[in-house]
C-alpha cells in the first residue's frame, strides 16, 4: 500500500502514521523526522536545514526531493510506504509522481487528516518541539494553507478525508475503515 498523509501541523499525522505503519506493515517515512535526525547527527545536510526548520519554512525542493528519492530507493519500500510530510507542495507531488512512474507504481490513496486550527495550536504548544512556538506554528499553518492544501485538489480522486478530532485509536480506525472501503470498490 502506497499512501501519502496530508494534514496541517498538529493534526496528529505523525502519531497516526506510526499506528497505520504497524497495522499495514509498511514503513513510515517522515521528512520532518529525516531532517531532524540529520540535525541531531550534525550532518552537512542537517547544518543546511536547521535554521529553516526553526523558522517553520519549507526546505528547498531540490534538497527535499533528493532525500526522498534516496529513501524510496531502499528495499523496505518495495511493498509500499506511508509518506508523512511529503509531498508538501505541487512541485514535490510532481517529483513523487515521476519517482513512482519510473518504478511502475502509483499511489493508492492520500489520507487527509482534517482538524480545526484552534485545536492544533493547543496541541502543538503542549508538545514543545523547538519549532513549536506560537509564531512559528502560525507560520507553518500559513505555509500549509498556501502550499500544501492545494494538493487536495491535485490528488482529488485519491483523497480520503478523515476527521482527526478524537481518540488516537478512533482516528486510526476511521482511516483503516476508509482504506478497507477503498479496497472493496
Ligand atoms: P509539522 O507537520 O508539525 O509541520 P514536520 O515534522 O512534518 O512537522 O515538519 C517539520 C519541518 O520540516 C517543516 O516545518 C519544514 O521545515 C521541514 N519539512 C518537512 N517536510 C518537508 C517537505 N516535504 N518540504 C520542505 N520542508 C519540509
JSON list of C-alpha atoms and ligand atoms in Angstrom, two decimals:
[
{"chain": "A", "resi": 1, "resn": "UNK", "atom": "CA", "xyz": [0.00, 0.00, 0.00]},
{"chain": "A", "resi": 2, "resn": "UNK", "atom": "CA", "xyz": [1.42, 3.36, -1.09]},
{"chain": "A", "resi": 3, "resn": "UNK", "atom": "CA", "xyz": [-0.03, 6.20, 0.91]},
{"chain": "A", "resi": 4, "resn": "UNK", "atom": "CA", "xyz": [0.50, 9.90, 1.46]},
{"chain": "A", "resi": 5, "resn": "UNK", "atom": "CA", "xyz": [-0.71, 11.58, 4.63]},
{"chain": "A", "resi": 6, "resn": "UNK", "atom": "CA", "xyz": [-1.74, 15.22, 4.47]},
{"chain": "A", "resi": 7, "resn": "UNK", "atom": "CA", "xyz": [-2.86, 17.49, 7.28]},
{"chain": "A", "resi": 8, "resn": "UNK", "atom": "CA", "xyz": [-1.98, 20.77, 8.97]},
{"chain": "A", "resi": 9, "resn": "UNK", "atom": "CA", "xyz": [0.79, 20.86, 11.60]},
{"chain": "A", "resi": 10, "resn": "UNK", "atom": "CA", "xyz": [-0.68, 19.38, 14.76]},
{"chain": "A", "resi": 11, "resn": "UNK", "atom": "CA", "xyz": [-3.27, 17.21, 13.02]},
{"chain": "A", "resi": 12, "resn": "UNK", "atom": "CA", "xyz": [-1.62, 14.17, 14.59]},
{"chain": "A", "resi": 13, "resn": "UNK", "atom": "CA", "xyz": [-0.26, 12.88, 11.29]},
{"chain": "A", "resi": 14, "resn": "UNK", "atom": "CA", "xyz": [2.93, 11.55, 12.82]},
{"chain": "A", "resi": 15, "resn": "UNK", "atom": "CA", "xyz": [1.07, 9.67, 15.55]},
{"chain": "A", "resi": 16, "resn": "UNK", "atom": "CA", "xyz": [-1.39, 8.20, 13.07]},
{"chain": "A", "resi": 17, "resn": "UNK", "atom": "CA", "xyz": [1.44, 7.33, 10.69]},
{"chain": "A", "resi": 18, "resn": "UNK", "atom": "CA", "xyz": [3.06, 5.20, 13.42]},
{"chain": "A", "resi": 19, "resn": "UNK", "atom": "CA", "xyz": [-0.16, 3.30, 14.10]},
{"chain": "A", "resi": 20, "resn": "UNK", "atom": "CA", "xyz": [-1.04, 2.83, 10.43]},
{"chain": "A", "resi": 21, "resn": "UNK", "atom": "CA", "xyz": [2.51, 1.82, 9.56]},
{"chain": "A", "resi": 22, "resn": "UNK", "atom": "CA", "xyz": [2.44, -1.06, 12.02]},
{"chain": "A", "resi": 23, "resn": "UNK", "atom": "CA", "xyz": [-1.13, -2.12, 11.12]},
{"chain": "A", "resi": 24, "resn": "UNK", "atom": "CA", "xyz": [-0.44, -2.04, 7.38]},
{"chain": "A", "resi": 25, "resn": "UNK", "atom": "CA", "xyz": [3.14, -3.37, 7.57]},
{"chain": "A", "resi": 26, "resn": "UNK", "atom": "CA", "xyz": [4.72, -0.61, 5.51]},
{"chain": "A", "resi": 27, "resn": "UNK", "atom": "CA", "xyz": [7.47, 1.80, 6.58]},
{"chain": "A", "resi": 28, "resn": "UNK", "atom": "CA", "xyz": [6.63, 5.24, 7.92]},
{"chain": "A", "resi": 29, "resn": "UNK", "atom": "CA", "xyz": [8.69, 7.86, 6.10]},
{"chain": "A", "resi": 30, "resn": "UNK", "atom": "CA", "xyz": [8.54, 11.29, 7.72]},
{"chain": "A", "resi": 31, "resn": "UNK", "atom": "CA", "xyz": [10.55, 14.01, 6.01]},
{"chain": "A", "resi": 32, "resn": "UNK", "atom": "CA", "xyz": [10.38, 16.07, 9.22]},
{"chain": "A", "resi": 33, "resn": "UNK", "atom": "CA", "xyz": [11.92, 13.14, 11.16]},
{"chain": "A", "resi": 34, "resn": "UNK", "atom": "CA", "xyz": [14.57, 12.63, 8.48]},
{"chain": "A", "resi": 35, "resn": "UNK", "atom": "CA", "xyz": [15.55, 16.31, 8.68]},
{"chain": "A", "resi": 36, "resn": "UNK", "atom": "CA", "xyz": [15.55, 16.29, 12.50]},
{"chain": "A", "resi": 37, "resn": "UNK", "atom": "CA", "xyz": [17.75, 13.20, 12.50]},
{"chain": "A", "resi": 38, "resn": "UNK", "atom": "CA", "xyz": [20.25, 14.95, 10.19]},
{"chain": "A", "resi": 39, "resn": "UNK", "atom": "CA", "xyz": [20.19, 17.95, 12.53]},
{"chain": "A", "resi": 40, "resn": "UNK", "atom": "CA", "xyz": [20.82, 15.91, 15.66]},
{"chain": "A", "resi": 41, "resn": "UNK", "atom": "CA", "xyz": [23.62, 13.97, 13.94]},
{"chain": "A", "resi": 42, "resn": "UNK", "atom": "CA", "xyz": [25.06, 17.29, 12.73]},
{"chain": "A", "resi": 43, "resn": "UNK", "atom": "CA", "xyz": [25.46, 16.14, 9.14]},
{"chain": "A", "resi": 44, "resn": "UNK", "atom": "CA", "xyz": [26.14, 18.68, 6.39]},
{"chain": "A", "resi": 45, "resn": "UNK", "atom": "CA", "xyz": [22.50, 18.47, 5.32]},
{"chain": "A", "resi": 46, "resn": "UNK", "atom": "CA", "xyz": [21.47, 18.98, 8.93]},
{"chain": "A", "resi": 47, "resn": "UNK", "atom": "CA", "xyz": [23.50, 22.16, 9.21]},
{"chain": "A", "resi": 48, "resn": "UNK", "atom": "CA", "xyz": [21.96, 23.41, 5.97]},
{"chain": "A", "resi": 49, "resn": "UNK", "atom": "CA", "xyz": [18.36, 22.94, 7.10]},
{"chain": "A", "resi": 50, "resn": "UNK", "atom": "CA", "xyz": [18.43, 23.73, 10.82]},
{"chain": "A", "resi": 51, "resn": "UNK", "atom": "CA", "xyz": [17.56, 27.42, 10.55]},
{"chain": "A", "resi": 52, "resn": "UNK", "atom": "CA", "xyz": [14.83, 26.67, 8.00]},
{"chain": "A", "resi": 53, "resn": "UNK", "atom": "CA", "xyz": [13.12, 24.19, 10.32]},
{"chain": "A", "resi": 54, "resn": "UNK", "atom": "CA", "xyz": [13.42, 26.56, 13.26]},
{"chain": "A", "resi": 55, "resn": "UNK", "atom": "CA", "xyz": [11.68, 29.26, 11.20]},
{"chain": "A", "resi": 56, "resn": "UNK", "atom": "CA", "xyz": [8.90, 26.89, 10.13]},
{"chain": "A", "resi": 57, "resn": "UNK", "atom": "CA", "xyz": [9.68, 27.46, 6.45]},
{"chain": "A", "resi": 58, "resn": "UNK", "atom": "CA", "xyz": [9.95, 24.79, 3.77]},
{"chain": "A", "resi": 59, "resn": "UNK", "atom": "CA", "xyz": [13.33, 23.27, 2.97]},
{"chain": "A", "resi": 60, "resn": "UNK", "atom": "CA", "xyz": [14.16, 23.91, -0.72]},
{"chain": "A", "resi": 61, "resn": "UNK", "atom": "CA", "xyz": [12.59, 21.32, -3.01]},
{"chain": "A", "resi": 62, "resn": "UNK", "atom": "CA", "xyz": [15.92, 20.26, -4.51]},
{"chain": "A", "resi": 63, "resn": "UNK", "atom": "CA", "xyz": [17.20, 19.10, -1.09]},
{"chain": "A", "resi": 64, "resn": "UNK", "atom": "CA", "xyz": [13.93, 17.52, 0.00]},
{"chain": "A", "resi": 65, "resn": "UNK", "atom": "CA", "xyz": [13.25, 15.71, -3.28]},
{"chain": "A", "resi": 66, "resn": "UNK", "atom": "CA", "xyz": [16.74, 14.21, -3.35]},
{"chain": "A", "resi": 67, "resn": "UNK", "atom": "CA", "xyz": [16.42, 12.95, 0.22]},
{"chain": "A", "resi": 68, "resn": "UNK", "atom": "CA", "xyz": [13.04, 11.33, -0.57]},
{"chain": "A", "resi": 69, "resn": "UNK", "atom": "CA", "xyz": [14.30, 9.89, -3.86]},
{"chain": "A", "resi": 70, "resn": "UNK", "atom": "CA", "xyz": [17.10, 8.12, -1.97]},
{"chain": "A", "resi": 71, "resn": "UNK", "atom": "CA", "xyz": [14.77, 6.91, 0.75]},
{"chain": "A", "resi": 72, "resn": "UNK", "atom": "CA", "xyz": [12.28, 5.47, -1.76]},
{"chain": "A", "resi": 73, "resn": "UNK", "atom": "CA", "xyz": [15.12, 3.59, -3.49]},
{"chain": "A", "resi": 74, "resn": "UNK", "atom": "CA", "xyz": [15.61, 1.50, -0.33]},
{"chain": "A", "resi": 75, "resn": "UNK", "atom": "CA", "xyz": [14.34, -2.07, -0.45]},
{"chain": "A", "resi": 76, "resn": "UNK", "atom": "CA", "xyz": [11.99, -1.81, 2.53]},
{"chain": "A", "resi": 77, "resn": "UNK", "atom": "CA", "xyz": [9.69, 0.38, 0.41]},
{"chain": "A", "resi": 78, "resn": "UNK", "atom": "CA", "xyz": [9.23, -2.27, -2.31]},
{"chain": "A", "resi": 79, "resn": "UNK", "atom": "CA", "xyz": [5.82, -3.27, -0.99]},
{"chain": "A", "resi": 80, "resn": "UNK", "atom": "CA", "xyz": [4.67, 0.18, -0.02]},
{"chain": "A", "resi": 81, "resn": "UNK", "atom": "CA", "xyz": [5.18, 3.10, 2.29]},
{"chain": "A", "resi": 82, "resn": "UNK", "atom": "CA", "xyz": [3.44, 5.76, 4.22]},
{"chain": "A", "resi": 83, "resn": "UNK", "atom": "CA", "xyz": [4.72, 9.21, 3.39]},
{"chain": "A", "resi": 84, "resn": "UNK", "atom": "CA", "xyz": [4.27, 11.75, 6.17]},
{"chain": "A", "resi": 85, "resn": "UNK", "atom": "CA", "xyz": [5.16, 15.36, 5.33]},
{"chain": "A", "resi": 86, "resn": "UNK", "atom": "CA", "xyz": [5.93, 14.75, 1.68]},
{"chain": "A", "resi": 87, "resn": "UNK", "atom": "CA", "xyz": [4.83, 15.99, -0.79]},
{"chain": "A", "resi": 88, "resn": "UNK", "atom": "CA", "xyz": [4.20, 19.38, 0.75]},
{"chain": "A", "resi": 89, "resn": "UNK", "atom": "CA", "xyz": [3.64, 21.33, -2.46]},
{"chain": "A", "resi": 90, "resn": "UNK", "atom": "CA", "xyz": [2.61, 20.62, -6.03]},
{"chain": "A", "resi": 91, "resn": "UNK", "atom": "CA", "xyz": [6.20, 20.64, -7.37]},
{"chain": "A", "resi": 92, "resn": "UNK", "atom": "CA", "xyz": [7.12, 17.88, -4.87]},
{"chain": "A", "resi": 93, "resn": "UNK", "atom": "CA", "xyz": [3.98, 15.96, -5.86]},
{"chain": "A", "resi": 94, "resn": "UNK", "atom": "CA", "xyz": [5.13, 16.03, -9.49]},
{"chain": "A", "resi": 95, "resn": "UNK", "atom": "CA", "xyz": [8.51, 14.63, -8.45]},
{"chain": "A", "resi": 96, "resn": "UNK", "atom": "CA", "xyz": [6.87, 11.88, -6.43]},
{"chain": "A", "resi": 97, "resn": "UNK", "atom": "CA", "xyz": [4.74, 11.05, -9.48]},
{"chain": "A", "resi": 98, "resn": "UNK", "atom": "CA", "xyz": [7.92, 10.69, -11.55]},
{"chain": "A", "resi": 99, "resn": "UNK", "atom": "CA", "xyz": [9.66, 8.51, -8.96]},
{"chain": "A", "resi": 100, "resn": "UNK", "atom": "CA", "xyz": [6.66, 6.18, -8.79]},
{"chain": "A", "resi": 101, "resn": "UNK", "atom": "CA", "xyz": [6.10, 6.10, -12.55]},
{"chain": "A", "resi": 102, "resn": "UNK", "atom": "CA", "xyz": [9.74, 5.05, -13.01]},
{"chain": "A", "resi": 103, "resn": "UNK", "atom": "CA", "xyz": [9.03, 2.09, -10.68]},
{"chain": "A", "resi": 104, "resn": "UNK", "atom": "CA", "xyz": [5.75, 1.31, -12.44]},
{"chain": "A", "resi": 105, "resn": "UNK", "atom": "CA", "xyz": [3.93, 2.12, -9.25]},
{"chain": "A", "resi": 106, "resn": "UNK", "atom": "CA", "xyz": [1.17, 4.53, -8.24]},
{"chain": "A", "resi": 107, "resn": "UNK", "atom": "CA", "xyz": [-0.27, 5.92, -5.04]},
{"chain": "A", "resi": 108, "resn": "UNK", "atom": "CA", "xyz": [-3.23, 4.02, -3.61]},
{"chain": "A", "resi": 109, "resn": "UNK", "atom": "CA", "xyz": [-4.63, 6.91, -1.63]},
{"chain": "A", "resi": 110, "resn": "UNK", "atom": "CA", "xyz": [-3.99, 10.25, 0.04]},
{"chain": "A", "resi": 111, "resn": "UNK", "atom": "CA", "xyz": [-5.31, 10.46, 3.58]},
{"chain": "A", "resi": 112, "resn": "UNK", "atom": "CA", "xyz": [-6.29, 13.94, 4.68]},
{"chain": "A", "resi": 113, "resn": "UNK", "atom": "CA", "xyz": [-6.48, 14.50, 8.45]},
{"chain": "A", "resi": 114, "resn": "UNK", "atom": "CA", "xyz": [-8.89, 17.34, 8.98]},
{"chain": "A", "resi": 115, "resn": "UNK", "atom": "CA", "xyz": [-8.86, 19.38, 12.17]},
{"chain": "A", "resi": 116, "resn": "UNK", "atom": "CA", "xyz": [-9.71, 22.88, 13.31]},
{"chain": "A", "resi": 117, "resn": "UNK", "atom": "CA", "xyz": [-6.82, 25.39, 13.60]},
{"chain": "A", "resi": 118, "resn": "UNK", "atom": "CA", "xyz": [-7.55, 26.34, 17.22]},
{"chain": "A", "resi": 119, "resn": "UNK", "atom": "CA", "xyz": [-7.34, 22.71, 18.28]},
{"chain": "A", "resi": 120, "resn": "UNK", "atom": "CA", "xyz": [-3.96, 22.24, 16.63]},
{"chain": "A", "resi": 121, "resn": "UNK", "atom": "CA", "xyz": [-2.33, 25.32, 18.14]},
{"chain": "A", "resi": 122, "resn": "UNK", "atom": "CA", "xyz": [-3.23, 23.98, 21.60]},
{"chain": "A", "resi": 123, "resn": "UNK", "atom": "CA", "xyz": [-1.81, 20.55, 20.78]},
{"chain": "A", "resi": 124, "resn": "UNK", "atom": "CA", "xyz": [1.44, 21.91, 19.37]},
{"chain": "A", "resi": 125, "resn": "UNK", "atom": "CA", "xyz": [2.10, 24.30, 22.23]},
{"chain": "A", "resi": 126, "resn": "UNK", "atom": "CA", "xyz": [1.73, 21.33, 24.55]},
{"chain": "A", "resi": 127, "resn": "UNK", "atom": "CA", "xyz": [4.27, 19.32, 22.52]},
{"chain": "A", "resi": 128, "resn": "UNK", "atom": "CA", "xyz": [7.09, 21.87, 22.83]},
{"chain": "A", "resi": 129, "resn": "UNK", "atom": "CA", "xyz": [9.40, 20.96, 19.91]},
{"chain": "A", "resi": 130, "resn": "UNK", "atom": "CA", "xyz": [11.91, 23.77, 19.01]},
{"chain": "A", "resi": 131, "resn": "UNK", "atom": "CA", "xyz": [9.65, 24.84, 16.12]},
{"chain": "A", "resi": 132, "resn": "UNK", "atom": "CA", "xyz": [6.55, 24.75, 18.33]},
{"chain": "A", "resi": 133, "resn": "UNK", "atom": "CA", "xyz": [6.50, 28.42, 19.34]},
{"chain": "A", "resi": 134, "resn": "UNK", "atom": "CA", "xyz": [3.23, 30.17, 18.64]},
{"chain": "A", "resi": 135, "resn": "UNK", "atom": "CA", "xyz": [4.67, 32.47, 15.97]},
{"chain": "A", "resi": 136, "resn": "UNK", "atom": "CA", "xyz": [6.40, 29.62, 14.16]},
{"chain": "A", "resi": 137, "resn": "UNK", "atom": "CA", "xyz": [3.29, 27.45, 14.42]},
{"chain": "A", "resi": 138, "resn": "UNK", "atom": "CA", "xyz": [1.25, 30.21, 12.81]},
{"chain": "A", "resi": 139, "resn": "UNK", "atom": "CA", "xyz": [3.77, 30.48, 10.03]},
{"chain": "A", "resi": 140, "resn": "UNK", "atom": "CA", "xyz": [3.71, 26.69, 9.44]},
{"chain": "A", "resi": 141, "resn": "UNK", "atom": "CA", "xyz": [-0.08, 26.82, 9.26]},
{"chain": "A", "resi": 142, "resn": "UNK", "atom": "CA", "xyz": [0.11, 29.57, 6.67]},
{"chain": "A", "resi": 143, "resn": "UNK", "atom": "CA", "xyz": [2.61, 27.53, 4.66]},
{"chain": "A", "resi": 144, "resn": "UNK", "atom": "CA", "xyz": [0.17, 24.60, 4.88]},
{"chain": "A", "resi": 145, "resn": "UNK", "atom": "CA", "xyz": [-2.75, 26.66, 3.61]},
{"chain": "A", "resi": 146, "resn": "UNK", "atom": "CA", "xyz": [-0.78, 28.23, 0.76]},
{"chain": "A", "resi": 147, "resn": "UNK", "atom": "CA", "xyz": [1.49, 25.40, -0.36]},
{"chain": "A", "resi": 148, "resn": "UNK", "atom": "CA", "xyz": [0.14, 22.09, 0.87]},
{"chain": "A", "resi": 149, "resn": "UNK", "atom": "CA", "xyz": [-3.65, 22.38, 0.86]},
{"chain": "A", "resi": 150, "resn": "UNK", "atom": "CA", "xyz": [-3.65, 22.72, -2.98]},
{"chain": "A", "resi": 151, "resn": "UNK", "atom": "CA", "xyz": [-2.54, 19.07, -3.02]},
{"chain": "A", "resi": 152, "resn": "UNK", "atom": "CA", "xyz": [-6.07, 18.14, -2.02]},
{"chain": "A", "resi": 153, "resn": "UNK", "atom": "CA", "xyz": [-7.22, 19.32, -5.45]},
{"chain": "A", "resi": 154, "resn": "UNK", "atom": "CA", "xyz": [-4.18, 17.89, -7.17]},
{"chain": "A", "resi": 155, "resn": "UNK", "atom": "CA", "xyz": [-4.99, 14.44, -5.72]},
{"chain": "A", "resi": 156, "resn": "UNK", "atom": "CA", "xyz": [-8.76, 14.97, -5.72]},
{"chain": "A", "resi": 157, "resn": "UNK", "atom": "CA", "xyz": [-9.63, 11.46, -6.96]},
{"chain": "A", "resi": 158, "resn": "UNK", "atom": "CA", "xyz": [-7.40, 9.80, -4.34]},
{"chain": "A", "resi": 159, "resn": "UNK", "atom": "CA", "xyz": [-8.21, 11.78, -1.21]},
{"chain": "A", "resi": 160, "resn": "UNK", "atom": "CA", "xyz": [-9.83, 10.09, 1.79]},
{"chain": "A", "resi": 161, "resn": "UNK", "atom": "CA", "xyz": [-10.79, 12.77, 4.32]},
{"chain": "A", "resi": 162, "resn": "UNK", "atom": "CA", "xyz": [-10.66, 11.68, 7.95]},
{"chain": "A", "resi": 163, "resn": "UNK", "atom": "CA", "xyz": [-11.96, 13.65, 10.91]},
{"chain": "A", "resi": 164, "resn": "UNK", "atom": "CA", "xyz": [-8.82, 13.95, 13.06]},
{"chain": "A", "resi": 165, "resn": "UNK", "atom": "CA", "xyz": [-10.54, 15.05, 16.26]},
{"chain": "A", "resi": 166, "resn": "UNK", "atom": "CA", "xyz": [-10.98, 12.26, 18.81]},
{"chain": "A", "resi": 167, "resn": "UNK", "atom": "CA", "xyz": [-9.03, 9.45, 20.46]},
{"chain": "A", "resi": 168, "resn": "UNK", "atom": "CA", "xyz": [-5.93, 8.14, 18.67]},
{"chain": "A", "resi": 169, "resn": "UNK", "atom": "CA", "xyz": [-7.47, 4.66, 18.17]},
{"chain": "A", "resi": 170, "resn": "UNK", "atom": "CA", "xyz": [-10.73, 6.11, 16.99]},
{"chain": "A", "resi": 171, "resn": "UNK", "atom": "CA", "xyz": [-8.98, 8.18, 14.32]},
{"chain": "A", "resi": 172, "resn": "UNK", "atom": "CA", "xyz": [-6.79, 5.34, 13.07]},
{"chain": "A", "resi": 173, "resn": "UNK", "atom": "CA", "xyz": [-9.89, 3.12, 12.89]},
{"chain": "A", "resi": 174, "resn": "UNK", "atom": "CA", "xyz": [-11.57, 5.76, 10.69]},
{"chain": "A", "resi": 175, "resn": "UNK", "atom": "CA", "xyz": [-8.57, 5.76, 8.38]},
{"chain": "A", "resi": 176, "resn": "UNK", "atom": "CA", "xyz": [-8.38, 1.95, 8.23]},
{"chain": "A", "resi": 177, "resn": "UNK", "atom": "CA", "xyz": [-12.11, 1.76, 7.52]},
{"chain": "A", "resi": 178, "resn": "UNK", "atom": "CA", "xyz": [-11.76, 4.24, 4.66]},
{"chain": "A", "resi": 179, "resn": "UNK", "atom": "CA", "xyz": [-8.89, 2.15, 3.25]},
{"chain": "A", "resi": 180, "resn": "UNK", "atom": "CA", "xyz": [-10.94, -1.07, 3.54]},
{"chain": "A", "resi": 181, "resn": "UNK", "atom": "CA", "xyz": [-13.82, 0.57, 1.70]},
{"chain": "A", "resi": 182, "resn": "UNK", "atom": "CA", "xyz": [-11.39, 1.66, -0.99]},
{"chain": "A", "resi": 183, "resn": "UNK", "atom": "CA", "xyz": [-10.27, -1.95, -1.36]},
{"chain": "A", "resi": 184, "resn": "UNK", "atom": "CA", "xyz": [-13.88, -3.09, -1.77]},
{"chain": "A", "resi": 185, "resn": "UNK", "atom": "CA", "xyz": [-14.56, -0.72, -4.64]},
{"chain": "B", "resi": 1, "resn": "LIG", "atom": "P1", "xyz": [4.65, 19.52, 11.13]},
{"chain": "B", "resi": 1, "resn": "LIG", "atom": "O1", "xyz": [3.75, 18.63, 10.33]},
{"chain": "B", "resi": 1, "resn": "LIG", "atom": "O2", "xyz": [4.26, 19.60, 12.57]},
{"chain": "B", "resi": 1, "resn": "LIG", "atom": "O3", "xyz": [4.87, 20.87, 10.50]},
{"chain": "B", "resi": 1, "resn": "LIG", "atom": "P2", "xyz": [7.03, 18.01, 10.25]},
{"chain": "B", "resi": 1, "resn": "LIG", "atom": "O4", "xyz": [7.84, 17.17, 11.13]},
{"chain": "B", "resi": 1, "resn": "LIG", "atom": "O5", "xyz": [6.25, 17.32, 9.18]},
{"chain": "B", "resi": 1, "resn": "LIG", "atom": "O6", "xyz": [6.09, 18.87, 11.21]},
{"chain": "B", "resi": 1, "resn": "LIG", "atom": "O7", "xyz": [7.95, 19.10, 9.51]},
{"chain": "B", "resi": 1, "resn": "LIG", "atom": "C1", "xyz": [8.81, 19.95, 10.25]},
{"chain": "B", "resi": 1, "resn": "LIG", "atom": "C2", "xyz": [9.59, 20.86, 9.32]},
{"chain": "B", "resi": 1, "resn": "LIG", "atom": "O8", "xyz": [10.42, 20.09, 8.43]},
{"chain": "B", "resi": 1, "resn": "LIG", "atom": "C3", "xyz": [8.75, 21.74, 8.38]},
{"chain": "B", "resi": 1, "resn": "LIG", "atom": "O9", "xyz": [8.28, 22.91, 9.00]},
{"chain": "B", "resi": 1, "resn": "LIG", "atom": "C4", "xyz": [9.78, 22.03, 7.27]},
{"chain": "B", "resi": 1, "resn": "LIG", "atom": "O10", "xyz": [10.71, 23.00, 7.67]},
{"chain": "B", "resi": 1, "resn": "LIG", "atom": "C5", "xyz": [10.53, 20.71, 7.14]},
{"chain": "B", "resi": 1, "resn": "LIG", "atom": "N1", "xyz": [9.92, 19.82, 6.13]},
{"chain": "B", "resi": 1, "resn": "LIG", "atom": "C6", "xyz": [9.33, 18.62, 6.37]},
{"chain": "B", "resi": 1, "resn": "LIG", "atom": "N2", "xyz": [8.88, 18.06, 5.23]},
{"chain": "B", "resi": 1, "resn": "LIG", "atom": "C7", "xyz": [9.18, 18.93, 4.23]},
{"chain": "B", "resi": 1, "resn": "LIG", "atom": "C8", "xyz": [8.97, 18.95, 2.82]},
{"chain": "B", "resi": 1, "resn": "LIG", "atom": "N3", "xyz": [8.32, 17.94, 2.21]},
{"chain": "B", "resi": 1, "resn": "LIG", "atom": "N4", "xyz": [9.41, 20.02, 2.12]},
{"chain": "B", "resi": 1, "resn": "LIG", "atom": "C9", "xyz": [10.04, 21.03, 2.72]},
{"chain": "B", "resi": 1, "resn": "LIG", "atom": "N5", "xyz": [10.27, 21.10, 4.04]},
{"chain": "B", "resi": 1, "resn": "LIG", "atom": "C10", "xyz": [9.85, 20.07, 4.80]}
]
